[in-house]
Amino acid sequence: MAKKMKLGLHTYTLHTWGLGQNWGIQADPRPKVMTLIDLMDRAVEWGLDGLHITGCDLETKDDARLEEVRQAAEQRGLYLEYNFSRDEEFDPRLTDTLADGIAITRKIGGNLAKFSLDIRRPRPLYGSCFHPKVMRQLSDVYDDILAILPLLEETGIRLALENHTETFADEVIWLIEQVNHPLVGACVDTVNSMGVLENPETAVKKLAPYAFCNHFCDHKLSRDQFGIRFHGVALGDGDIDCFKTYQIIREQSPTDRITFEIEWDMGEDSIETAREKEMDACLRSIRYARDVLKIGQE
């Protein structure tokens, strides 16, 4: 019998509102015009099941704040997943040690910690899968994960390693298989593989069987005489086959949650206009997930 899927939101979907993180820019953090608690209220209003949050959303990581977040989510019936990074180059608010990230996950009442490997790749990107300089970094991560396996076992928290924009699917799978522990798996992002010139559908097929969680995204490709670039858009507006991707994750992944994410491309818009468009894209993505993909209606 096919499983019924839950629908959650990655807070980066509303990054122009000051949520999620700064990504790709090293400017000052965007002003926060919506708090995490505000977003929880919106999530209930929108009929979502949970949130995938970051250190940016927490604002502080002291015990009192983490308990406040835990209680707020519990009162609203929302699950929480915690997204953190090994060495985030654009927004240090997302960087935690593995031990700290797992502890934060536990204190907010989450049962899943998503970890970005933040591999620094040599050039050229293409054909660099398992490059020696990459393998040295992956070996360091391997040692770090082995050291915190007792903490995962004590807390029951699952650790999901993401195919971030600088990691090939095969490298993530290699690391998971080397660790070889039931609480260590993957986070499959449906567009990130394009950052290393990897076919996104191929990456999803490879990672889905290992994936405890996901970043379910759509991107629109454009090209001119200088090459191509991709733009973050609402689900269903881009060039990713969202229906096929969803079916792969639903049928092959051990998770029962879909976490949608929009990497909204604000272009030349003012921040005020970008916020309006990003919110509209968020709401349209929820409708697409419910009405077209039928998430939660299985």
mmCIF file of N, CA, C and O in Angstrom, residues 211-278:
data_model
loop_
_atom_site.group_PDB
_atom_site.id
_atom_site.type_symbol
_atom_site.label_atom_id
_atom_site.label_comp_id
_atom_site.label_asym_id
_atom_site.label_seq_id
_atom_site.Cartn_x
_atom_site.Cartn_y
_atom_site.Cartn_z
ATOM 1 N N ALA A 211 17.492 8.376 1.137
ATOM 2 C CA ALA A 211 17.104 9.724 1.556
ATOM 3 C C ALA A 211 16.094 9.730 2.697
ATOM 4 O O ALA A 211 14.937 9.358 2.521
ATOM 5 N N PHE A 212 16.541 10.212 3.856
ATOM 6 C CA PHE A 212 15.657 10.427 4.999
ATOM 7 C C PHE A 212 14.805 11.681 4.819
ATOM 8 O O PHE A 212 13.774 11.836 5.470
ATOM 9 N N CYS A 213 15.276 12.617 3.984
ATOM 10 C CA CYS A 213 14.526 13.855 3.758
ATOM 11 C C CYS A 213 14.882 14.385 2.384
ATOM 12 O O CYS A 213 15.682 13.787 1.650
ATOM 13 N N ASN A 214 14.290 15.514 2.008
ATOM 14 C CA ASN A 214 14.487 16.067 0.677
ATOM 15 C C ASN A 214 14.298 17.565 0.684
ATOM 16 O O ASN A 214 13.690 18.132 1.595
ATOM 17 N N HIS A 215 14.860 18.201 -0.325
ATOM 18 C CA HIS A 215 14.545 19.584 -0.683
ATOM 19 C C HIS A 215 13.907 19.493 -2.066
ATOM 20 O O HIS A 215 14.600 19.278 -3.062
ATOM 21 N N PHE A 216 12.604 19.634 -2.114
ATOM 22 C CA PHE A 216 11.850 19.421 -3.353
ATOM 23 C C PHE A 216 11.700 20.770 -4.055
ATOM 24 O O PHE A 216 10.908 21.623 -3.645
ATOM 25 N N CYS A 217 12.487 20.957 -5.116
ATOM 26 C CA CYS A 217 12.600 22.261 -5.785
ATOM 27 C C CYS A 217 12.302 22.144 -7.277
ATOM 28 O O CYS A 217 12.346 21.062 -7.860
ATOM 29 N N ASP A 218 12.077 23.298 -7.876
ATOM 30 C CA ASP A 218 11.963 23.406 -9.325
ATOM 31 C C ASP A 218 12.798 24.592 -9.774
ATOM 32 O O ASP A 218 12.860 25.618 -9.068
ATOM 33 N N HIS A 219 13.459 24.467 -10.900
ATOM 34 C CA HIS A 219 14.249 25.547 -11.475
ATOM 35 C C HIS A 219 13.907 25.680 -12.957
ATOM 36 O O HIS A 219 13.604 24.685 -13.623
ATOM 37 N N LYS A 220 13.973 26.900 -13.435
ATOM 38 C CA LYS A 220 13.782 27.166 -14.861
ATOM 39 C C LYS A 220 15.129 27.520 -15.480
ATOM 40 O O LYS A 220 15.843 28.395 -14.979
ATOM 41 N N LEU A 221 15.485 26.831 -16.557
ATOM 42 C CA LEU A 221 16.748 27.085 -17.239
ATOM 43 C C LEU A 221 16.561 28.124 -18.338
ATOM 44 O O LEU A 221 15.571 28.107 -19.066
ATOM 45 N N SER A 222 17.516 29.018 -18.435
ATOM 46 C CA SER A 222 17.533 29.951 -19.569
ATOM 47 C C SER A 222 18.935 29.918 -20.176
ATOM 48 O O SER A 222 19.898 29.532 -19.511
ATOM 49 N N ARG A 223 19.028 30.297 -21.423
ATOM 50 C CA ARG A 223 20.341 30.306 -22.044
ATOM 51 C C ARG A 223 20.451 31.471 -23.013
ATOM 52 O O ARG A 223 19.453 31.957 -23.556
ATOM 53 N N ASP A 224 21.684 31.909 -23.189
ATOM 54 C CA ASP A 224 21.983 32.923 -24.189
ATOM 55 C C ASP A 224 23.324 32.560 -24.818
ATOM 56 O O ASP A 224 23.805 31.430 -24.653
ATOM 57 N N GLN A 225 23.937 33.514 -25.509
ATOM 58 C CA GLN A 225 25.167 33.176 -26.231
ATOM 59 C C GLN A 225 26.335 32.867 -25.300
ATOM 60 O O GLN A 225 27.349 32.316 -25.728
ATOM 61 N N PHE A 226 26.183 33.200 -24.003
ATOM 62 C CA PHE A 226 27.272 32.971 -23.057
ATOM 63 C C PHE A 226 27.092 31.682 -22.250
ATOM 64 O O PHE A 226 27.983 31.282 -21.508
ATOM 65 N N GLY A 227 25.939 31.043 -22.370
ATOM 66 C CA GLY A 227 25.743 29.807 -21.636
ATOM 67 C C GLY A 227 24.355 29.725 -21.023
ATOM 68 O O GLY A 227 23.403 30.286 -21.563
ATOM 69 N N ILE A 228 24.262 29.014 -19.882
ATOM 70 C CA ILE A 228 22.962 28.816 -19.248
ATOM 71 C C ILE A 228 23.027 29.223 -17.783
ATOM 72 O O ILE A 228 24.100 29.287 -17.180
ATOM 73 N N ARG A 229 21.875 29.517 -17.224
ATOM 74 C CA ARG A 229 21.752 29.698 -15.785
ATOM 75 C C ARG A 229 20.370 29.217 -15.387
ATOM 76 O O ARG A 229 19.473 29.099 -16.234
ATOM 77 N N PHE A 230 20.203 28.902 -14.110
ATOM 78 C CA PHE A 230 18.894 28.459 -13.671
ATOM 79 C C PHE A 230 18.333 29.427 -12.646
ATOM 80 O O PHE A 230 19.057 30.050 -11.884
ATOM 81 N N HIS A 231 17.014 29.541 -12.674
ATOM 82 C CA HIS A 231 16.278 30.486 -11.850
ATOM 83 C C HIS A 231 15.328 29.720 -10.942
ATOM 84 O O HIS A 231 14.592 28.846 -11.396
ATOM 85 N N GLY A 232 15.311 30.066 -9.667
ATOM 86 C CA GLY A 232 14.351 29.464 -8.757
ATOM 87 C C GLY A 232 12.945 29.951 -9.045
ATOM 88 O O GLY A 232 12.706 31.155 -9.207
ATOM 89 N N VAL A 233 12.002 29.021 -9.146
ATOM 90 C CA VAL A 233 10.611 29.351 -9.471
ATOM 91 C C VAL A 233 9.684 28.497 -8.597
ATOM 92 O O VAL A 233 10.114 27.592 -7.892
ATOM 93 N N ALA A 234 8.403 28.803 -8.662
ATOM 94 C CA ALA A 234 7.404 27.996 -7.961
ATOM 95 C C ALA A 234 7.376 26.588 -8.532
ATOM 96 O O ALA A 234 7.714 26.364 -9.702
ATOM 97 N N LEU A 235 6.964 25.634 -7.716
ATOM 98 C CA LEU A 235 6.828 24.258 -8.193
ATOM 99 C C LEU A 235 5.910 24.215 -9.409
ATOM 100 O O LEU A 235 4.842 24.828 -9.411
ATOM 101 N N GLY A 236 6.339 23.506 -10.440
ATOM 102 C CA GLY A 236 5.540 23.377 -11.652
ATOM 103 C C GLY A 236 5.804 24.427 -12.693
ATOM 104 O O GLY A 236 5.333 24.292 -13.826
ATOM 105 N N ASP A 237 6.579 25.471 -12.354
ATOM 106 C CA ASP A 237 6.859 26.547 -13.309
ATOM 107 C C ASP A 237 8.192 26.384 -14.017
ATOM 108 O O ASP A 237 8.515 27.170 -14.907
ATOM 109 N N GLY A 238 8.975 25.386 -13.622
ATOM 110 C CA GLY A 238 10.322 25.247 -14.166
ATOM 111 C C GLY A 238 10.498 24.049 -15.077
ATOM 112 O O GLY A 238 9.530 23.535 -15.660
ATOM 113 N N ASP A 239 11.731 23.584 -15.169
ATOM 114 C CA ASP A 239 12.094 22.524 -16.106
ATOM 115 C C ASP A 239 12.357 21.180 -15.425
ATOM 116 O O ASP A 239 12.784 20.227 -16.078
ATOM 117 N N ILE A 240 12.112 21.094 -14.118
ATOM 118 C CA ILE A 240 12.198 19.812 -13.425
ATOM 119 C C ILE A 240 10.856 19.099 -13.576
ATOM 120 O O ILE A 240 9.795 19.714 -13.414
ATOM 121 N N ASP A 241 10.896 17.816 -13.875
ATOM 122 C CA ASP A 241 9.663 17.028 -13.945
ATOM 123 C C ASP A 241 9.241 16.708 -12.517
ATOM 124 O O ASP A 241 9.626 15.682 -11.947
ATOM 125 N N CYS A 242 8.457 17.606 -11.920
ATOM 126 C CA CYS A 242 8.101 17.469 -10.511
ATOM 127 C C CYS A 242 7.277 16.213 -10.253
ATOM 128 O O CYS A 242 7.443 15.565 -9.205
ATOM 129 N N PHE A 243 6.406 15.863 -11.167
ATOM 130 C CA PHE A 243 5.570 14.672 -10.962
ATOM 131 C C PHE A 243 6.441 13.421 -10.919
ATOM 132 O O PHE A 243 6.316 12.586 -10.005
ATOM 133 N N LYS A 244 7.325 13.291 -11.884
ATOM 134 C CA LYS A 244 8.191 12.107 -11.932
ATOM 135 C C LYS A 244 9.121 12.075 -10.720
ATOM 136 O O LYS A 244 9.325 11.014 -10.094
ATOM 137 N N THR A 245 9.694 13.230 -10.383
ATOM 138 C CA THR A 245 10.589 13.301 -9.237
ATOM 139 C C THR A 245 9.868 12.919 -7.952
ATOM 140 O O THR A 245 10.399 12.179 -7.114
ATOM 141 N N TYR A 246 8.648 13.412 -7.796
ATOM 142 C CA TYR A 246 7.871 13.077 -6.607
ATOM 143 C C TYR A 246 7.608 11.585 -6.519
ATOM 144 O O TYR A 246 7.733 10.980 -5.450
ATOM 145 N N GLN A 247 7.249 10.976 -7.635
ATOM 146 C CA GLN A 247 6.966 9.543 -7.626
ATOM 147 C C GLN A 247 8.208 8.732 -7.243
ATOM 148 O O GLN A 247 8.113 7.744 -6.505
ATOM 149 N N ILE A 248 9.371 9.146 -7.718
ATOM 150 C CA ILE A 248 10.607 8.445 -7.364
ATOM 151 C C ILE A 248 10.840 8.518 -5.861
ATOM 152 O O ILE A 248 11.122 7.511 -5.202
ATOM 153 N N ILE A 249 10.715 9.718 -5.299
ATOM 154 C CA ILE A 249 10.941 9.889 -3.863
ATOM 155 C C ILE A 249 9.900 9.131 -3.051
ATOM 156 O O ILE A 249 10.227 8.425 -2.092
ATOM 157 N N ARG A 250 8.653 9.251 -3.448
ATOM 158 C CA ARG A 250 7.584 8.597 -2.697
ATOM 159 C C ARG A 250 7.750 7.075 -2.692
ATOM 160 O O ARG A 250 7.540 6.412 -1.672
ATOM 161 N N GLU A 251 8.124 6.520 -3.825
ATOM 162 C CA GLU A 251 8.193 5.069 -3.956
ATOM 163 C C GLU A 251 9.512 4.482 -3.452
ATOM 164 O O GLU A 251 9.540 3.343 -2.979
ATOM 165 N N GLN A 252 10.601 5.249 -3.523
ATOM 166 C CA GLN A 252 11.911 4.666 -3.234
ATOM 167 C C GLN A 252 12.575 5.190 -1.964
ATOM 168 O O GLN A 252 13.514 4.565 -1.457
ATOM 169 N N SER A 253 12.118 6.325 -1.463
ATOM 170 C CA SER A 253 12.754 6.912 -0.291
ATOM 171 C C SER A 253 12.088 6.420 0.983
ATOM 172 O O SER A 253 10.870 6.209 1.020
ATOM 173 N N PRO A 254 12.855 6.250 2.077
ATOM 174 C CA PRO A 254 12.256 5.827 3.341
ATOM 175 C C PRO A 254 11.461 6.902 4.055
ATOM 176 O O PRO A 254 10.833 6.622 5.086
ATOM 177 N N THR A 255 11.437 8.120 3.541
ATOM 178 C CA THR A 255 10.725 9.199 4.208
ATOM 179 C C THR A 255 9.243 9.231 3.848
ATOM 180 O O THR A 255 8.835 8.733 2.794
ATOM 181 N N ASP A 256 8.437 9.836 4.722
ATOM 182 C CA ASP A 256 7.034 10.097 4.401
ATOM 183 C C ASP A 256 6.768 11.601 4.383
ATOM 184 O O ASP A 256 5.645 12.047 4.566
ATOM 185 N N ARG A 257 7.844 12.378 4.168
ATOM 186 C CA ARG A 257 7.732 13.840 4.141
ATOM 187 C C ARG A 257 8.315 14.398 2.849
ATOM 188 O O ARG A 257 9.375 13.961 2.404
ATOM 189 N N ILE A 258 7.616 15.360 2.279
ATOM 190 C CA ILE A 258 8.152 16.158 1.175
ATOM 191 C C ILE A 258 8.367 17.569 1.700
ATOM 192 O O ILE A 258 7.431 18.206 2.206
ATOM 193 N N THR A 259 9.593 18.044 1.594
ATOM 194 C CA THR A 259 9.919 19.410 2.020
ATOM 195 C C THR A 259 10.139 20.250 0.762
ATOM 196 O O THR A 259 11.141 20.074 0.066
ATOM 197 N N PHE A 260 9.195 21.138 0.449
ATOM 198 C CA PHE A 260 9.395 21.937 -0.753
ATOM 199 C C PHE A 260 10.231 23.171 -0.428
ATOM 200 O O PHE A 260 10.211 23.707 0.675
ATOM 201 N N GLU A 261 10.987 23.587 -1.425
ATOM 202 C CA GLU A 261 11.882 24.740 -1.293
ATOM 203 C C GLU A 261 11.840 25.540 -2.579
ATOM 204 O O GLU A 261 11.880 24.971 -3.674
ATOM 205 N N ILE A 262 11.764 26.849 -2.445
ATOM 206 C CA ILE A 262 11.845 27.741 -3.603
ATOM 207 C C ILE A 262 13.084 28.607 -3.445
ATOM 208 O O ILE A 262 13.260 29.275 -2.425
ATOM 209 N N GLU A 263 13.956 28.562 -4.419
ATOM 210 C CA GLU A 263 15.130 29.441 -4.421
ATOM 211 C C GLU A 263 14.798 30.656 -5.291
ATOM 212 O O GLU A 263 15.342 30.818 -6.381
ATOM 213 N N TRP A 264 13.886 31.467 -4.806
ATOM 214 C CA TRP A 264 13.298 32.527 -5.620
ATOM 215 C C TRP A 264 14.362 33.450 -6.201
ATOM 216 O O TRP A 264 15.248 33.945 -5.503
ATOM 217 N N ASP A 265 14.268 33.679 -7.481
ATOM 218 C CA ASP A 265 15.182 34.558 -8.198
ATOM 219 C C ASP A 265 14.557 35.947 -8.245
ATOM 220 O O ASP A 265 13.611 36.185 -8.996
ATOM 221 N N MET A 266 15.054 36.870 -7.431
ATOM 222 C CA MET A 266 14.426 38.198 -7.353
ATOM 223 C C MET A 266 14.841 39.118 -8.487
ATOM 224 O O MET A 266 14.221 40.162 -8.706
ATOM 225 N N GLY A 267 15.875 38.722 -9.247
ATOM 226 C CA GLY A 267 16.254 39.525 -10.408
ATOM 227 C C GLY A 267 16.548 40.962 -10.053
ATOM 228 O O GLY A 267 17.260 41.260 -9.093
ATOM 229 N N GLU A 268 15.944 41.890 -10.786
ATOM 230 C CA GLU A 268 16.163 43.319 -10.563
ATOM 231 C C GLU A 268 15.075 43.947 -9.701
ATOM 232 O O GLU A 268 15.028 45.164 -9.538
ATOM 233 N N ASP A 269 14.197 43.118 -9.133
ATOM 234 C CA ASP A 269 13.107 43.643 -8.309
ATOM 235 C C ASP A 269 13.629 44.276 -7.026
ATOM 236 O O ASP A 269 14.672 43.881 -6.497
ATOM 237 N N SER A 270 12.875 45.226 -6.509
ATOM 238 C CA SER A 270 13.157 45.738 -5.176
ATOM 239 C C SER A 270 12.870 44.641 -4.165
ATOM 240 O O SER A 270 12.147 43.678 -4.460
ATOM 241 N N ILE A 271 13.395 44.787 -2.962
ATOM 242 C CA ILE A 271 13.175 43.761 -1.953
ATOM 243 C C ILE A 271 11.693 43.649 -1.606
ATOM 244 O O ILE A 271 11.178 42.548 -1.365
ATOM 245 N N GLU A 272 10.974 44.760 -1.633
ATOM 246 C CA GLU A 272 9.536 44.734 -1.326
ATOM 247 C C GLU A 272 8.762 43.958 -2.388
ATOM 248 O O GLU A 272 7.911 43.118 -2.075
ATOM 249 N N THR A 273 9.077 44.233 -3.661
ATOM 250 C CA THR A 273 8.408 43.503 -4.745
ATOM 251 C C THR A 273 8.787 42.031 -4.728
ATOM 252 O O THR A 273 7.939 41.157 -4.933
ATOM 253 N N ALA A 274 10.068 41.764 -4.462
ATOM 254 C CA ALA A 274 10.529 40.369 -4.419
ATOM 255 C C ALA A 274 9.800 39.592 -3.324
ATOM 256 O O ALA A 274 9.431 38.429 -3.526
ATOM 257 N N ARG A 275 9.571 40.224 -2.187
ATOM 258 C CA ARG A 275 8.852 39.536 -1.109
ATOM 259 C C ARG A 275 7.440 39.171 -1.541
ATOM 260 O O ARG A 275 6.963 38.060 -1.261
ATOM 261 N N GLU A 276 6.769 40.077 -2.211
ATOM 262 C CA GLU A 276 5.402 39.790 -2.674
ATOM 263 C C GLU A 276 5.404 38.620 -3.658
ATOM 264 O O GLU A 276 4.572 37.710 -3.557
ATOM 265 N N LYS A 277 6.330 38.639 -4.599
ATOM 266 C CA LYS A 277 6.388 37.578 -5.604
ATOM 267 C C LYS A 277 6.801 36.245 -4.979
ATOM 268 O O LYS A 277 6.290 35.187 -5.368
ATOM 269 N N GLU A 278 7.732 36.303 -4.025
ATOM 270 C CA GLU A 278 8.178 35.077 -3.375
ATOM 271 C C GLU A 278 7.050 34.442 -2.569
ATOM 272 O O GLU A 278 6.862 33.222 -2.600
#
